[in-house]
């Protein structure tokens, strides 16, 4: 069973969902809560809204260490990309090309970008730490403003 609700975090409002005490979705409200909820329900049509759900982003950011901590669906390639994202140290970045090379697939940069975009657990599987080849911020499913804020906060804390 999947339960979800909206929560306020230091980085903005998020929709967070759990399946058997593991996070299966964490997304920022970019346009409206209703838009995000519609997107979420497309992937989790049987989810139930839980008004007493309590989520502490800081706790999850410091305790989650591997994909086994999440209930996220994905292909083996997507999961290999997400595992590489989890290896990027707090406060640092990597490029799409570097991730592809680490996977032994240096020409799969676009496939890596698609896998990163398919990540259902923003922040905790740190897709925000991936930047363009030139070091500049590039697309982020949850908006470049959120990506910039997350990276700035990580650099302050590291």
Coordinates of C-alpha atoms in Angstrom, one line a residue:
X1 CA 0.0 0.0 0.0
X2 CA 1.3 3.5 -0.9
X3 CA 0.4 6.5 1.3
X4 CA 1.2 10.1 0.5
X5 CA 0.8 13.7 1.5
X6 CA 2.3 17.1 1.0
X7 CA 5.0 18.4 3.4
X8 CA 6.8 21.6 3.8
X9 CA 10.6 21.3 3.7
X10 CA 13.4 24.0 3.8
X11 CA 13.5 23.7 0.0
X12 CA 9.8 24.1 -0.7
X13 CA 6.7 22.0 -0.7
X14 CA 7.0 18.4 -1.7
X15 CA 4.7 15.4 -2.2
X16 CA 6.2 12.4 -0.4
X17 CA 5.0 8.9 -0.6
X18 CA 5.8 5.7 1.3
X19 CA 5.4 2.1 0.4
X20 CA 6.0 -0.2 3.4
X21 CA 8.0 2.4 5.2
X22 CA 10.3 3.1 2.3
X23 CA 10.0 6.2 0.2
X24 CA 8.8 5.6 -3.3
X25 CA 8.2 9.2 -4.4
X26 CA 9.5 12.6 -3.4
X27 CA 8.8 15.5 -5.7
X28 CA 8.8 19.3 -5.5
X29 CA 5.8 21.3 -6.3
X30 CA 6.9 23.3 -9.3
X31 CA 3.6 24.6 -10.7
X32 CA 0.7 23.7 -8.4
X33 CA 0.2 20.9 -5.8
X34 CA -2.7 19.6 -8.0
X35 CA -0.4 19.2 -11.0
X36 CA 2.1 17.3 -9.0
X37 CA -0.6 15.1 -7.4
X38 CA -2.0 14.3 -10.9
X39 CA 1.5 13.3 -12.1
X40 CA 2.0 11.2 -9.0
X41 CA -1.3 9.4 -9.3
X42 CA -0.5 8.4 -12.8
X43 CA 2.3 6.3 -11.5
X44 CA 0.7 5.2 -8.2
X45 CA -3.1 5.0 -9.0
X46 CA -4.0 3.1 -5.8
X47 CA -2.2 5.4 -3.5
X48 CA -4.1 6.8 -0.5
X49 CA -3.7 10.3 0.9
X50 CA -2.7 10.2 4.5
X51 CA -3.2 13.5 6.4
X52 CA -1.1 12.4 9.4
X53 CA 2.0 11.4 7.4
X54 CA 5.0 12.9 9.1
X55 CA 8.1 13.4 6.9
X56 CA 11.5 14.7 8.1
X57 CA 13.7 15.5 5.0
X58 CA 16.8 16.0 7.1
X59 CA 16.4 12.6 8.7
X60 CA 16.1 10.9 5.4
X61 CA 19.0 12.9 3.9
X62 CA 21.3 11.6 6.6
X63 CA 20.1 8.0 6.9
X64 CA 19.4 6.9 3.4
X65 CA 22.5 5.3 1.8
X66 CA 21.5 3.0 -1.0
X67 CA 18.7 2.0 -3.4
X68 CA 17.6 -0.6 -0.8
X69 CA 16.4 2.3 1.3
X70 CA 13.8 3.2 -1.3
X71 CA 10.9 1.5 -3.0
X72 CA 11.5 2.9 -6.5
X73 CA 10.6 1.2 -9.7
X74 CA 13.2 1.2 -12.5
X75 CA 15.1 -0.7 -15.1
X76 CA 18.4 -2.2 -14.3
X77 CA 20.1 0.6 -16.3
X78 CA 18.2 3.3 -14.4
X79 CA 19.1 1.7 -11.1
X80 CA 22.8 1.5 -12.1
X81 CA 22.6 5.3 -12.8
X82 CA 20.9 6.0 -9.6
X83 CA 23.5 4.0 -7.7
X84 CA 26.2 6.2 -9.2
X85 CA 24.3 9.3 -8.2
X86 CA 24.3 8.1 -4.6
X87 CA 28.2 7.9 -4.8
X88 CA 28.5 11.7 -5.5
X89 CA 29.7 13.2 -2.3
X90 CA 27.5 15.8 -0.5
X91 CA 28.4 19.3 -1.7
X92 CA 30.0 18.0 -5.0
X93 CA 28.9 17.6 -8.5
X94 CA 29.5 15.3 -11.5
X95 CA 28.7 15.6 -15.1
X96 CA 26.4 13.4 -17.2
X97 CA 29.6 12.3 -19.1
X98 CA 31.3 11.3 -15.9
X99 CA 28.4 9.2 -14.8
X100 CA 28.3 7.5 -18.2
X101 CA 32.0 6.8 -18.1
X102 CA 31.7 5.4 -14.6
X103 CA 29.1 2.9 -15.9
X104 CA 31.5 1.9 -18.6
X105 CA 29.2 3.4 -21.3
X106 CA 30.9 6.7 -22.2
X107 CA 28.6 7.2 -25.3
X108 CA 25.4 6.7 -23.2
X109 CA 25.2 10.3 -22.0
X110 CA 21.7 10.9 -23.2
X111 CA 20.5 7.6 -21.8
X112 CA 22.1 8.6 -18.4
X113 CA 20.2 11.9 -18.6
X114 CA 16.9 10.1 -19.3
X115 CA 17.5 7.8 -16.3
X116 CA 18.3 10.7 -14.1
X117 CA 15.1 12.4 -15.2
X118 CA 13.1 9.2 -14.3
X119 CA 14.3 9.4 -10.7
X120 CA 11.2 9.4 -8.5
X121 CA 13.0 10.3 -5.3
X122 CA 14.5 13.8 -5.8
X123 CA 17.1 15.0 -3.4
X124 CA 17.6 11.6 -1.7
X125 CA 18.8 10.0 -4.9
X126 CA 20.8 13.2 -5.6
X127 CA 20.1 14.0 -9.3
X128 CA 20.5 17.6 -8.4
X129 CA 24.3 17.0 -8.2
X130 CA 24.6 16.3 -11.9
X131 CA 25.6 19.3 -14.1
X132 CA 26.5 19.9 -17.7
X133 CA 30.0 19.2 -19.2
X134 CA 30.9 22.9 -18.8
X135 CA 29.9 22.8 -15.0
X136 CA 26.8 24.8 -15.5
X137 CA 23.4 23.8 -14.2
X138 CA 21.2 22.0 -16.7
X139 CA 17.7 20.7 -16.7
X140 CA 16.2 19.5 -13.5
X141 CA 12.7 17.9 -13.3
X142 CA 11.9 20.0 -10.3
X143 CA 13.1 23.4 -11.7
X144 CA 16.6 24.9 -11.9
X145 CA 15.8 27.2 -9.0
X146 CA 15.3 24.2 -6.7
X147 CA 18.5 22.6 -8.1
X148 CA 20.5 25.8 -7.5
X149 CA 19.2 26.2 -3.9
X150 CA 19.9 22.5 -3.1
X151 CA 23.5 22.7 -4.3
X152 CA 24.1 26.1 -2.6
X153 CA 22.8 24.6 0.7
X154 CA 25.0 21.5 0.3
X155 CA 28.1 23.6 -0.3
X156 CA 27.4 25.7 2.8
X157 CA 27.0 22.5 4.9
X158 CA 30.0 20.6 3.6

